[in-house]
Short mmCIF file of C-alpha atoms in Angstrom, two decimals:
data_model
loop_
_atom_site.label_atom_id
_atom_site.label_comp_id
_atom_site.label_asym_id
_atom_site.label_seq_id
_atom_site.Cartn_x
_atom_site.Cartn_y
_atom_site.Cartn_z
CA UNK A 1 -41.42 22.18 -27.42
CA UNK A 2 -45.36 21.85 -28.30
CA UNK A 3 -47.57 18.98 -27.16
CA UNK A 4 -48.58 17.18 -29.71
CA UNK A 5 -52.07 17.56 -31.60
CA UNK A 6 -53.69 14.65 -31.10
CA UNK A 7 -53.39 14.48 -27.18
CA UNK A 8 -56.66 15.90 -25.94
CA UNK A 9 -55.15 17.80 -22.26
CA UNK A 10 -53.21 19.95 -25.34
CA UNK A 11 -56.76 21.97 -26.69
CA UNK A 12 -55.96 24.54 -23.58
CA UNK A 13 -56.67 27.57 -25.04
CA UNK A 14 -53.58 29.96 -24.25
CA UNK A 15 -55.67 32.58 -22.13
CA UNK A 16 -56.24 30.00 -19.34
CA UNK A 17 -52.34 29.70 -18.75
CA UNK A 18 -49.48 32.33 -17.68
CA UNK A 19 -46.59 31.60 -20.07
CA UNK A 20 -43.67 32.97 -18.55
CA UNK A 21 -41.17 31.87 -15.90
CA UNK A 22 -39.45 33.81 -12.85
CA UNK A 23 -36.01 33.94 -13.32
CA UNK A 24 -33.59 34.12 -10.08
CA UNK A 25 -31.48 37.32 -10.39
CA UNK A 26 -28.44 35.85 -9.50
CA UNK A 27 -27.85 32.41 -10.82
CA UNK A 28 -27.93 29.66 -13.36
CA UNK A 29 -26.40 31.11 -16.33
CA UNK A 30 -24.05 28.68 -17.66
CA UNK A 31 -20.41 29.11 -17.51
CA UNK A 32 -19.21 27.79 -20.69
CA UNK A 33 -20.55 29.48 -23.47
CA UNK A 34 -20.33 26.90 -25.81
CA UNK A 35 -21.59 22.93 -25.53
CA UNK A 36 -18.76 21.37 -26.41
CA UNK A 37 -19.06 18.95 -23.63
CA UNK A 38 -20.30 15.69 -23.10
CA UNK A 39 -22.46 13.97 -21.11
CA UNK A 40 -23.63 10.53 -21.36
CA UNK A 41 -27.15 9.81 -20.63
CA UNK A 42 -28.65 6.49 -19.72
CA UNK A 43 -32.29 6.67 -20.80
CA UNK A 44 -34.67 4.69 -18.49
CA UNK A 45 -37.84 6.32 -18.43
CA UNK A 46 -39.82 4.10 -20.10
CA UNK A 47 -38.68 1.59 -17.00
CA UNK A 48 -39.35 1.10 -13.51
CA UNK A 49 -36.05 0.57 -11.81
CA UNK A 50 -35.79 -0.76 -7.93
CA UNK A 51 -34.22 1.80 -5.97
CA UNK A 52 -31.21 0.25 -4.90
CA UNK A 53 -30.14 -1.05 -8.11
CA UNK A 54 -30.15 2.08 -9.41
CA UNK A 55 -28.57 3.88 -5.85
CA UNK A 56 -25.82 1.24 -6.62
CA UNK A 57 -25.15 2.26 -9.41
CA UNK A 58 -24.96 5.54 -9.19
CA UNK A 59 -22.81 4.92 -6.23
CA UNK A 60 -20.29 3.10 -8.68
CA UNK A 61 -20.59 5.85 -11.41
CA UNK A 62 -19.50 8.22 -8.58
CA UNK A 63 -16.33 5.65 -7.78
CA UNK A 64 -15.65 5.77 -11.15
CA UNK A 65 -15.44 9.46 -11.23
CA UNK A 66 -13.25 10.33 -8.38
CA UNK A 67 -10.45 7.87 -9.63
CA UNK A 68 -10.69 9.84 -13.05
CA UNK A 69 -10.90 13.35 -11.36
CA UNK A 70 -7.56 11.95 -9.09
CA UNK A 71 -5.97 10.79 -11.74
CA UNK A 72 -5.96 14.43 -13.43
CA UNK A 73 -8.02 12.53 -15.84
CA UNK A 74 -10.65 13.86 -17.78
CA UNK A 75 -14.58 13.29 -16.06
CA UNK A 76 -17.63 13.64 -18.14
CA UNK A 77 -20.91 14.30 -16.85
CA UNK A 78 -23.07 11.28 -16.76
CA UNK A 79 -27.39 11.64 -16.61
CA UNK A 80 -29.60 8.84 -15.46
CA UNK A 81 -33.14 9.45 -16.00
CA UNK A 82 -35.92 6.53 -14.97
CA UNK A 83 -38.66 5.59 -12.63
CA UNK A 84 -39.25 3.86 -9.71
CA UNK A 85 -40.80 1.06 -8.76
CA UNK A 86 -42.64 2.69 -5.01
CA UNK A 87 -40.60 3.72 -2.61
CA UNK A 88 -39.76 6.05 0.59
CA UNK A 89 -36.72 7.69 0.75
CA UNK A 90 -35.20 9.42 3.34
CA UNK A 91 -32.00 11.91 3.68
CA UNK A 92 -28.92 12.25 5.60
CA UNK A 93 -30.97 14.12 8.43
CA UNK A 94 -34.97 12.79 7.98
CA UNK A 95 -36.57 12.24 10.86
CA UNK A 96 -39.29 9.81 11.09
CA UNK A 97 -41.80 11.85 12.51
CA UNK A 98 -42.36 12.62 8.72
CA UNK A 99 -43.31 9.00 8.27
CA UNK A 100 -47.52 8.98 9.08
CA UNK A 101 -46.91 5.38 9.61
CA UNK A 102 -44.72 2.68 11.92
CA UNK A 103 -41.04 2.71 9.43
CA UNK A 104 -41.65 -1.26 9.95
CA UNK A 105 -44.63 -1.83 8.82
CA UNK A 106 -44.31 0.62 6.02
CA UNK A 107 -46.51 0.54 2.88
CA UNK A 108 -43.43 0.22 0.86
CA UNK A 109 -39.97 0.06 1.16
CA UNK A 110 -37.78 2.64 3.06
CA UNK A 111 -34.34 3.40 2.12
CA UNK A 112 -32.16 5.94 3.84
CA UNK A 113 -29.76 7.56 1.58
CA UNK A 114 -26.97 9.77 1.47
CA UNK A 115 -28.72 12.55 -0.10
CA UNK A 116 -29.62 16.05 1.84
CA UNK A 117 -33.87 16.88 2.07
CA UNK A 118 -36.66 14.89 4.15
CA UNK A 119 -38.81 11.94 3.30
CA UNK A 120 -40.10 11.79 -0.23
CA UNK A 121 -41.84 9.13 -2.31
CA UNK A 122 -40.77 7.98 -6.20
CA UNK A 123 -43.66 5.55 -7.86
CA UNK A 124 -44.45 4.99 -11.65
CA UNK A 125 -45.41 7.95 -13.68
CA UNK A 126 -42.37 10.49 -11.66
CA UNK A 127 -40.08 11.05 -14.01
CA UNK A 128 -36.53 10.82 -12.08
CA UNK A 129 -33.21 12.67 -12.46
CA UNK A 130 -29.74 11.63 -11.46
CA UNK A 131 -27.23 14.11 -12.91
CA UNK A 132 -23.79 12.62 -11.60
CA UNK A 133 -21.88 15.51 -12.85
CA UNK A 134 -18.63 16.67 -11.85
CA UNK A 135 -18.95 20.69 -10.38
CA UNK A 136 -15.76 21.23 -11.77
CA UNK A 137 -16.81 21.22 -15.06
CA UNK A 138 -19.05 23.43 -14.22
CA UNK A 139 -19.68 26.01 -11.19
CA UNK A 140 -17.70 24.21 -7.70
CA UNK A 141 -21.22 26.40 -6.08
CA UNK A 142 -23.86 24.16 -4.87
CA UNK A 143 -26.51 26.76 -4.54
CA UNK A 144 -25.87 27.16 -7.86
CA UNK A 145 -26.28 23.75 -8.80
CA UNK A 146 -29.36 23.61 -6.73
CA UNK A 147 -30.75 26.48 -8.83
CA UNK A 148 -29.51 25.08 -11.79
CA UNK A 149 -31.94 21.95 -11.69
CA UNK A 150 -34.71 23.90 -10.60
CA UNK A 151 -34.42 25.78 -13.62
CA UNK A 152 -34.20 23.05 -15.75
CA UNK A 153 -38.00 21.94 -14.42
CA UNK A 154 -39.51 25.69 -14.51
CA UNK A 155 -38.07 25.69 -18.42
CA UNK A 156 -39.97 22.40 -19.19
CA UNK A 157 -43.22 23.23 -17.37
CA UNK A 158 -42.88 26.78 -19.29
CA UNK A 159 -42.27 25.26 -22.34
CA UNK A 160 -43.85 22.45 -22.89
CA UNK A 161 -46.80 22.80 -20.47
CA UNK A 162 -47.34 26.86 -20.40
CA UNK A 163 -47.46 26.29 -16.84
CA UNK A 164 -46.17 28.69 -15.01
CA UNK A 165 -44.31 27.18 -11.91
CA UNK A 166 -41.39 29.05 -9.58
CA UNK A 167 -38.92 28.56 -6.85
CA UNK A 168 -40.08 29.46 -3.24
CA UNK A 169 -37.05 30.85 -1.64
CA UNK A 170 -35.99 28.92 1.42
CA UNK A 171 -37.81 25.54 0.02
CA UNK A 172 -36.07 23.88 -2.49
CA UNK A 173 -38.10 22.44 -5.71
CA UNK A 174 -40.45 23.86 -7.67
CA UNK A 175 -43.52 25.22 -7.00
CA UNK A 176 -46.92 25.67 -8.73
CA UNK A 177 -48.74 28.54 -6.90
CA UNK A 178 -51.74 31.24 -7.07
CA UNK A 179 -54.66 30.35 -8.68
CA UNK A 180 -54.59 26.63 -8.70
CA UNK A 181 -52.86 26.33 -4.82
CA UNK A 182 -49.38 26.03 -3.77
CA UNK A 183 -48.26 22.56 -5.44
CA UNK A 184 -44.78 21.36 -5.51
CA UNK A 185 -44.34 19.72 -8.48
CA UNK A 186 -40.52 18.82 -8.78
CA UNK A 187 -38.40 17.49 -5.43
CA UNK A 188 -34.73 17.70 -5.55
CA UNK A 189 -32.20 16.41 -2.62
CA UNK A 190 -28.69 15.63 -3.95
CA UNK A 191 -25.17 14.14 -2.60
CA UNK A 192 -21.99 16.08 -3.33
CA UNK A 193 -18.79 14.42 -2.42
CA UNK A 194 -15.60 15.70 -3.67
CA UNK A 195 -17.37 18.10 -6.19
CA UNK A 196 -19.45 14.95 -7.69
CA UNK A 197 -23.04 15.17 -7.70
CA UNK A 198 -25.53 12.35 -7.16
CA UNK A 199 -29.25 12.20 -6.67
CA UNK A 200 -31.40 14.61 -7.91
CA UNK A 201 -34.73 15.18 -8.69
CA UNK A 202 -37.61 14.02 -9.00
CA UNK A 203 -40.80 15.65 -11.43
CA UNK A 204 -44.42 14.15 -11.24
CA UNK A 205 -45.64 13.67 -13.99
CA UNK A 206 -49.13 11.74 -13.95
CA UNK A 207 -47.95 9.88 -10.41
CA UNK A 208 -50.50 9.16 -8.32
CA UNK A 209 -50.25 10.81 -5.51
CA UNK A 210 -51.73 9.01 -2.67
CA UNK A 211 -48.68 7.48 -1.38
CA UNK A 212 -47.40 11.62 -0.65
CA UNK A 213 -50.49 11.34 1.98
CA UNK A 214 -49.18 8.58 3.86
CA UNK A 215 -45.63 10.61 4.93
CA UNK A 216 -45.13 14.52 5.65
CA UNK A 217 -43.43 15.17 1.92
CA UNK A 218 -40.07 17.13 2.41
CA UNK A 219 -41.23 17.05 6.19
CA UNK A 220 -43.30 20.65 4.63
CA UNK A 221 -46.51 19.92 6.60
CA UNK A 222 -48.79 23.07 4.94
CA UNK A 223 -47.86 22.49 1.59
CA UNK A 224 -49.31 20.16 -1.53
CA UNK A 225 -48.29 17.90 -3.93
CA UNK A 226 -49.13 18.26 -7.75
CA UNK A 227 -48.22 16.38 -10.83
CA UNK A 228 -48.08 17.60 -13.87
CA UNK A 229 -51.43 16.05 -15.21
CA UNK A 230 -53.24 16.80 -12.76
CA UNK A 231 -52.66 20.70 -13.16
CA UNK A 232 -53.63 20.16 -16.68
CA UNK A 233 -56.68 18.09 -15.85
CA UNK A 234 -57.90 21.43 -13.09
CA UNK A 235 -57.35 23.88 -15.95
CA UNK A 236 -59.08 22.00 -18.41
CA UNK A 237 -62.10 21.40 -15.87
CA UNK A 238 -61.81 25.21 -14.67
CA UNK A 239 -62.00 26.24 -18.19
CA UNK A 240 -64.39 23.99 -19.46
CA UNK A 241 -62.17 22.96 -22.51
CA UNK A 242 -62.84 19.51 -23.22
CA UNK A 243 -62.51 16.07 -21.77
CA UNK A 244 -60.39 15.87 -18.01
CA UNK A 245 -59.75 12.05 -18.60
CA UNK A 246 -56.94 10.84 -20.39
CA UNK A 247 -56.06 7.04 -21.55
CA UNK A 248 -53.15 5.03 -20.75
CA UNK A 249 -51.53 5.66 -24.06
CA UNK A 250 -51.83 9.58 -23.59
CA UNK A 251 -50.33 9.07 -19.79
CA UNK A 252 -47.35 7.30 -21.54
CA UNK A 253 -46.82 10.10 -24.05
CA UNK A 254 -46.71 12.46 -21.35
CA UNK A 255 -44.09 10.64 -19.81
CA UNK A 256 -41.98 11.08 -23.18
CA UNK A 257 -42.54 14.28 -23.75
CA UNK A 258 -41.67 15.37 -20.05
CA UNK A 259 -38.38 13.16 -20.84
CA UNK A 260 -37.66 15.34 -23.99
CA UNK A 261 -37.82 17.99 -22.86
CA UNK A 262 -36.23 17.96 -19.62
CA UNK A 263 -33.55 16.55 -21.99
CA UNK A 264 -33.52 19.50 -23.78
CA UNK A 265 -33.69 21.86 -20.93
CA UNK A 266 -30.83 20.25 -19.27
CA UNK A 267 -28.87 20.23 -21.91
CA UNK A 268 -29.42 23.96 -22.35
CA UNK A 269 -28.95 25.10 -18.41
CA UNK A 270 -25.96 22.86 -18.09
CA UNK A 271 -24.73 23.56 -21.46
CA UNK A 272 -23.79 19.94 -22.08
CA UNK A 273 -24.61 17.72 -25.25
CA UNK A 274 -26.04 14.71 -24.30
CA UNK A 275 -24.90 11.46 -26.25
CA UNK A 276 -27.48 8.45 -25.65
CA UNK A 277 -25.74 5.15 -23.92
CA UNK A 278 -26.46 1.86 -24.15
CA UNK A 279 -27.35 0.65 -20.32
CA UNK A 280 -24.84 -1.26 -18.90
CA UNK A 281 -27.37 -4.38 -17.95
CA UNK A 282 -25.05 -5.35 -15.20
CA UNK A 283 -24.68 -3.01 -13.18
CA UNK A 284 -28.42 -3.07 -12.76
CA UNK A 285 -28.71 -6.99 -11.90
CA UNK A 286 -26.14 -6.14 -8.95
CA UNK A 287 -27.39 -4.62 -5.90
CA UNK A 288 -24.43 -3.78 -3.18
CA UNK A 289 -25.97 -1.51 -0.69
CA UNK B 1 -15.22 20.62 3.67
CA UNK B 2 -15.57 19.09 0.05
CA UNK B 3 -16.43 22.93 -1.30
CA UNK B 4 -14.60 25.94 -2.56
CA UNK B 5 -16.43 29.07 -3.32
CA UNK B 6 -20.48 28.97 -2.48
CA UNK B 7 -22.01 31.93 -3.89
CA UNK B 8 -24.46 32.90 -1.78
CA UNK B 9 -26.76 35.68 -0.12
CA UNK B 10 -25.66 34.78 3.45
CA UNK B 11 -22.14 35.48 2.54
CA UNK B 12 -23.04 38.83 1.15
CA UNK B 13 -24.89 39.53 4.13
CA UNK B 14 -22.21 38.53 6.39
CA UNK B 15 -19.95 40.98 3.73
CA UNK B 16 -21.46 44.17 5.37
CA UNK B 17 -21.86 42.42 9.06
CA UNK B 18 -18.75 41.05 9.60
CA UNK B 19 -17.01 44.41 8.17
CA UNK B 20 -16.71 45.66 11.79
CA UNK B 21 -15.20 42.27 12.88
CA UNK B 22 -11.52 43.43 11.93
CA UNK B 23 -11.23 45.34 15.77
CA UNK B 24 -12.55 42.22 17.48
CA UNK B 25 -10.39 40.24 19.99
CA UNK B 26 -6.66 39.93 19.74
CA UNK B 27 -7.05 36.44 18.76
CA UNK B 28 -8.61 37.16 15.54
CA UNK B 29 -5.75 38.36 14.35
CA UNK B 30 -6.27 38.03 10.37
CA UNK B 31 -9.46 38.28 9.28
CA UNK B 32 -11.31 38.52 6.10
CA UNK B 33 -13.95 41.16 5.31
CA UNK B 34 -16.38 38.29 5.49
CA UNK B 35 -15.06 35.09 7.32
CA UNK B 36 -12.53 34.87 10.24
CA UNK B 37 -9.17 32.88 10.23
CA UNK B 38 -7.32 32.04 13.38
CA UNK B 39 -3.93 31.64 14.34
CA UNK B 40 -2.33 28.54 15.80
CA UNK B 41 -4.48 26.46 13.26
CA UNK B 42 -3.64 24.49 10.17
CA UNK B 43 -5.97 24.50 7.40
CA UNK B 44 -6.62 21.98 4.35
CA UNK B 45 -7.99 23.32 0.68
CA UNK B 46 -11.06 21.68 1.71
CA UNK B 47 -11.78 23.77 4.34
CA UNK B 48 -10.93 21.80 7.69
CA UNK B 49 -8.69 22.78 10.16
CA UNK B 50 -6.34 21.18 12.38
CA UNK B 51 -5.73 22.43 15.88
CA UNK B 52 -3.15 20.29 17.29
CA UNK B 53 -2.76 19.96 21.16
CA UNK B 54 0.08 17.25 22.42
CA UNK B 55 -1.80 13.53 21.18
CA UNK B 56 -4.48 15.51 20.58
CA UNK B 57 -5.66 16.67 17.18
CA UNK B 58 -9.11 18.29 17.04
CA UNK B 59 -10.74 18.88 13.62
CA UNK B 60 -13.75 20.92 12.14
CA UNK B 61 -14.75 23.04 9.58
CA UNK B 62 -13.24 26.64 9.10
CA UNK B 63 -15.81 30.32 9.18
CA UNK B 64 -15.32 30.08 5.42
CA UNK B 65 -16.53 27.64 4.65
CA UNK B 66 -19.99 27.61 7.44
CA UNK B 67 -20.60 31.19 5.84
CA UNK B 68 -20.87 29.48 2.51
CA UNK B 69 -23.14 26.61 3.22
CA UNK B 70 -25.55 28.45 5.13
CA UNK B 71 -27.33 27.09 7.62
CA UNK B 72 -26.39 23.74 8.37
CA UNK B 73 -29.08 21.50 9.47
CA UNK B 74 -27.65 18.59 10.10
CA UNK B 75 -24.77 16.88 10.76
CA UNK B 76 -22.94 13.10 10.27
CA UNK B 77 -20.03 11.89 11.94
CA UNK B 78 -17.92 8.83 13.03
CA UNK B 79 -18.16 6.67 15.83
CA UNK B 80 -15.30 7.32 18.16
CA UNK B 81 -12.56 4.15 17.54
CA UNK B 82 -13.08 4.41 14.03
CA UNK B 83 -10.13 5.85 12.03
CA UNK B 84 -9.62 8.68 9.19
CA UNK B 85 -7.27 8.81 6.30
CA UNK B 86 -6.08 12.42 5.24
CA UNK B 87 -8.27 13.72 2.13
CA UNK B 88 -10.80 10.89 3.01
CA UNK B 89 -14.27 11.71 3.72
CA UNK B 90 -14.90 10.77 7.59
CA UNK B 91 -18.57 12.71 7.76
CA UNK B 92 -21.51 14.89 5.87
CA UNK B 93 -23.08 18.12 6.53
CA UNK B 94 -26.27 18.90 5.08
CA UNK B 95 -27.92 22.33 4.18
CA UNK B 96 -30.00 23.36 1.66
CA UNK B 97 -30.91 19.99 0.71
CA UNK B 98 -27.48 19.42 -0.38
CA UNK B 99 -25.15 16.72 1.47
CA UNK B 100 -21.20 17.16 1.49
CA UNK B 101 -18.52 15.04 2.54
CA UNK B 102 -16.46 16.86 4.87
CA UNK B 103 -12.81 15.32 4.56
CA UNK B 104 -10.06 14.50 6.98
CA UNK B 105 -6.72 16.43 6.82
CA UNK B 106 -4.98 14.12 9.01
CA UNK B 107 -4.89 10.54 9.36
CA UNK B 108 -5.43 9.02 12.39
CA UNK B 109 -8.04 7.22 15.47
CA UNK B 110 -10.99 8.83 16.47
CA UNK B 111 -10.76 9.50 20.06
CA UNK B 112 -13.95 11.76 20.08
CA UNK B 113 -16.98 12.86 18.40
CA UNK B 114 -18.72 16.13 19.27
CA UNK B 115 -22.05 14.77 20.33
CA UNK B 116 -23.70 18.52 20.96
CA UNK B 117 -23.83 18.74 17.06
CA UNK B 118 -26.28 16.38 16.44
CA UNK B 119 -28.80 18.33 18.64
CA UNK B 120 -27.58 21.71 17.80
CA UNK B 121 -25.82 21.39 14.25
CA UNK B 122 -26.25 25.10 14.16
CA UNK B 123 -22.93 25.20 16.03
CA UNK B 124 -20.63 24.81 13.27
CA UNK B 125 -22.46 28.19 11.73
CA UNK B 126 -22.37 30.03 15.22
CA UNK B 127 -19.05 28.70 16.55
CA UNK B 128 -16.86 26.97 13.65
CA UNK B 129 -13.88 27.11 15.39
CA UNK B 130 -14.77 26.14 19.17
CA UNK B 131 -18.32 25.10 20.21
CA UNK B 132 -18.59 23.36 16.07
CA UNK B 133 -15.87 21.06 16.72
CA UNK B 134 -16.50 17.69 15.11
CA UNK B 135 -14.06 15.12 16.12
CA UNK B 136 -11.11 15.00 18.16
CA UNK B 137 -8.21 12.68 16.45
CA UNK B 138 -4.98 11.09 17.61
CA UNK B 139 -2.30 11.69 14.77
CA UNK B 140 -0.98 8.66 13.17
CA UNK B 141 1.35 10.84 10.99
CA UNK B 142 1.71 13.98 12.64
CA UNK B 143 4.34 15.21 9.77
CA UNK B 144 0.70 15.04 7.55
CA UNK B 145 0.14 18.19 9.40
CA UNK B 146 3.04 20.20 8.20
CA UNK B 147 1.83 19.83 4.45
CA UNK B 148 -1.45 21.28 5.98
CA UNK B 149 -1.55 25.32 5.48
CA UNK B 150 -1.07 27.94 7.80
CA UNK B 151 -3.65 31.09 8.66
CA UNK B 152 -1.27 33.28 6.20
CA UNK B 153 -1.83 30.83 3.33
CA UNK B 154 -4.96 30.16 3.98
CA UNK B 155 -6.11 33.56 3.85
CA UNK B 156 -4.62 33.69 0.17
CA UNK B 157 -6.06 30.76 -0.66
CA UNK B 158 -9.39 31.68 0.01
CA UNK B 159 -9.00 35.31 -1.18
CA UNK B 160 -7.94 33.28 -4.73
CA UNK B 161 -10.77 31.44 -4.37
CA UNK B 162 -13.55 33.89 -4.30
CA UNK B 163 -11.84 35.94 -7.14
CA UNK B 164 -12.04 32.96 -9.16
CA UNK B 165 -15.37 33.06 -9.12
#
């Protein structure tokens, strides 16, 4: 998928960028070879969401599932994508040492979740992923699954972006390296309970990244955070191709062209055809943590 | 253990390590060319087993499925004097940024929790089946154990598994 014309970050000439993505030997081919399943997708990335109305909800979407998958039901995949209003999260294990400040007197709020992975931060302009897909539909291999939504991010950078970004074996996310540092660009920390997935990931897009100063991200003390517009801003300035600024109403276009295509990307790695839902408003105005 | 098969490098590894494990002590006495199954226990098809001793039931998760998640970094589990319902969830173990439920194959009252995990959780990968204990459980139903399987079947079962994949 091309950027469109008129956005100026898309007048990178094609020399400055490598186009092509590593592919793992091993993994994330899908199983089915043909999309004939569904998965409903609840399209929120135009809005900030709280984090515990939508942690609720997913939490109810997972109910939902397991009395389906015991009832020898059928259980389609369900996608979530949105942003956050700021917010800390933490995982199953996180320590606080990650935290560079006292948990209560934190800049924001903190919510310990469910999910595997250290601290990490979702704010407006990270573009957020909850897959809540049942592994049985699929491959019952979470390293696999893992893998799987990695890929999907390395295909949209690729193909969208031409930026060339990677998994770092033993660190989980994905990874813009070499010439313009070691950034991680996408964090991913899910749930699995009885073969349904929940969390996910999370991809910055033009986020500002301050807040990632103010914990240890991932608890990965050496390593950097990048956004997606920011890597575009360095390799326009490094390349002298035009203007580095952009305006609010090419920020928001980023935003929905990262959606579409991590849509699309998805949809391919997962082999799934998406069908667009209308959002249930209420189980957003309840909040049962 | 909410998992079946986990693809993954560690298990191949362990393929050519744990080749040589087959003349190891008398207790192992059915083993796998790349996890270990032990008598005297009762398994569940989510990976737990049983070992049950008088009032005593203690549970954990089996070499299958440790070699499968890899290394397991950390680990959640009751309070003893809570309770667990067979097939329920009653804890979590995380690796690779991925949490799992781990499930109860008994029902019954937690009369102990295996505190050394939360230091070490590397246990369960070392040890599954002594040091990696997780909870100790007093049977409400102790005929829920006999629809549990035994090391036979649960050799098969896993042997089915990973050709399924």
């Amino acid at each position: 998928m091309i950027l469109a014309q008129n956005l100026c970050f898309r007048t990178i000439p094609t020399t400055c960028i490598i186009v092509k993505h590593q592919k793992e030997p091993h993994q994330v081919n899908p199983v089915t070879q043909t999309k004939t399943k569904l998965c409903e997708c609840f399209d929120l990335h135009k809005e900030l969401i709280p984090y515990g109305k939508a942690w609720s909800w997913q939490k109810q979407i997972v109910k939902e599932k397991k009395t389906l998958v015991q009832r020898n039901e059928d259980c389609p995949d369900t996608l979530i994508v949105l942003q956050h209003d700021p917010v800390y999260t933490m995982g199953t294990g996180s320590s606080e040492k990650y935290l560079n400040f006292d948990i209560k007197e934190a800049p924001f709020d903190v919510y310990r979740t469910e999910r595997g992975g250290e601290v990490t931060y979702h704010g407006p302009g990270q573009l957020v992923m909850y897959p809540i897909i049942n592994l049985r539909n699929h491959k019952m291999d979470l390293h696999w699954y893992l893998r799987a939504l990695e890929e999907v991010v390395i295909r949209v950078l690729s193909s969208t972006f031409s930026i060339k970004a990677s998994r770092t074996e033993g660190f989980t996310g994905v990874w813009v390296g070499c010439d313009l540092g070691n950034q991680k660009l996408a964090a991913i920390g899910v749930r699995v309970s009885k073969w349904i997935t929940y969390h996910g990931l999370a991809l910055n897009v033009n986020t500002d990244l301050t807040p990632f100063s103010w914990i240890v991200p991932c608890g990965l003390r050496d390593r950097q955070v990048g956004s997606i517009k920011g890597l575009l801003q360095e390799s326009q300035l490094s390349t002298r191709c035009g203007e580095a600024d952009t305006s609010n109403s090419d920020d928001c276009e980023l935003i929905d062209i990262s959606y579409r295509s991590l849509i699309k990307e998805f949809s391919e790695v997962f082999q799934l055809e998406i069908c667009q839902k209308a959002i249930p408003m209420s189980e957003l105005l309840t909040e049962n943590n | 253990m909410a998992l079946r098969m986990w693809a993954s490098s560690t298990a191949n590894a362990l393929k050519i390590s744990c080749a040589s494990k087959a003349h190891l002590s008398p207790a192992f006495s059915l083993s796998r060319c790349f996890s270990t199954v032990l008598d005297g226990l009762k398994y569940a098809e989510s990976h737990e087993w049983v070992k049950h001793e008088g009032a005593v039931a203690t549970i954990g998760i089996t070499d299958h499925a440790q070699d499968h998640l890899g290394e397991v970094v950390f680990v959640e589990l009751p309070e003893a004097g809570g309770s667990v319902t067979k097939g329920k969830g009653f804890g979590a173990v995380e690796s690779v940024k991925a949490t799992s439920d781990i499930n109860s194959p008994i029902s019954g009252e937690v009369v102990e929790v295996n505190s050394k995990l939360t230091e070490t959780p590397g246990l369960i990968n070392s040890s599954p089946y002594e040091d990696g204990w997780m909870i100790k459980v007093k049977p409400s139903s102790p005929s829920e154990l006999e629809s549990l399987m035994g090391p036979k079947e649960y050799t098969k079962f896993c042997e089915e598994e990973d050709a399924a994949h």
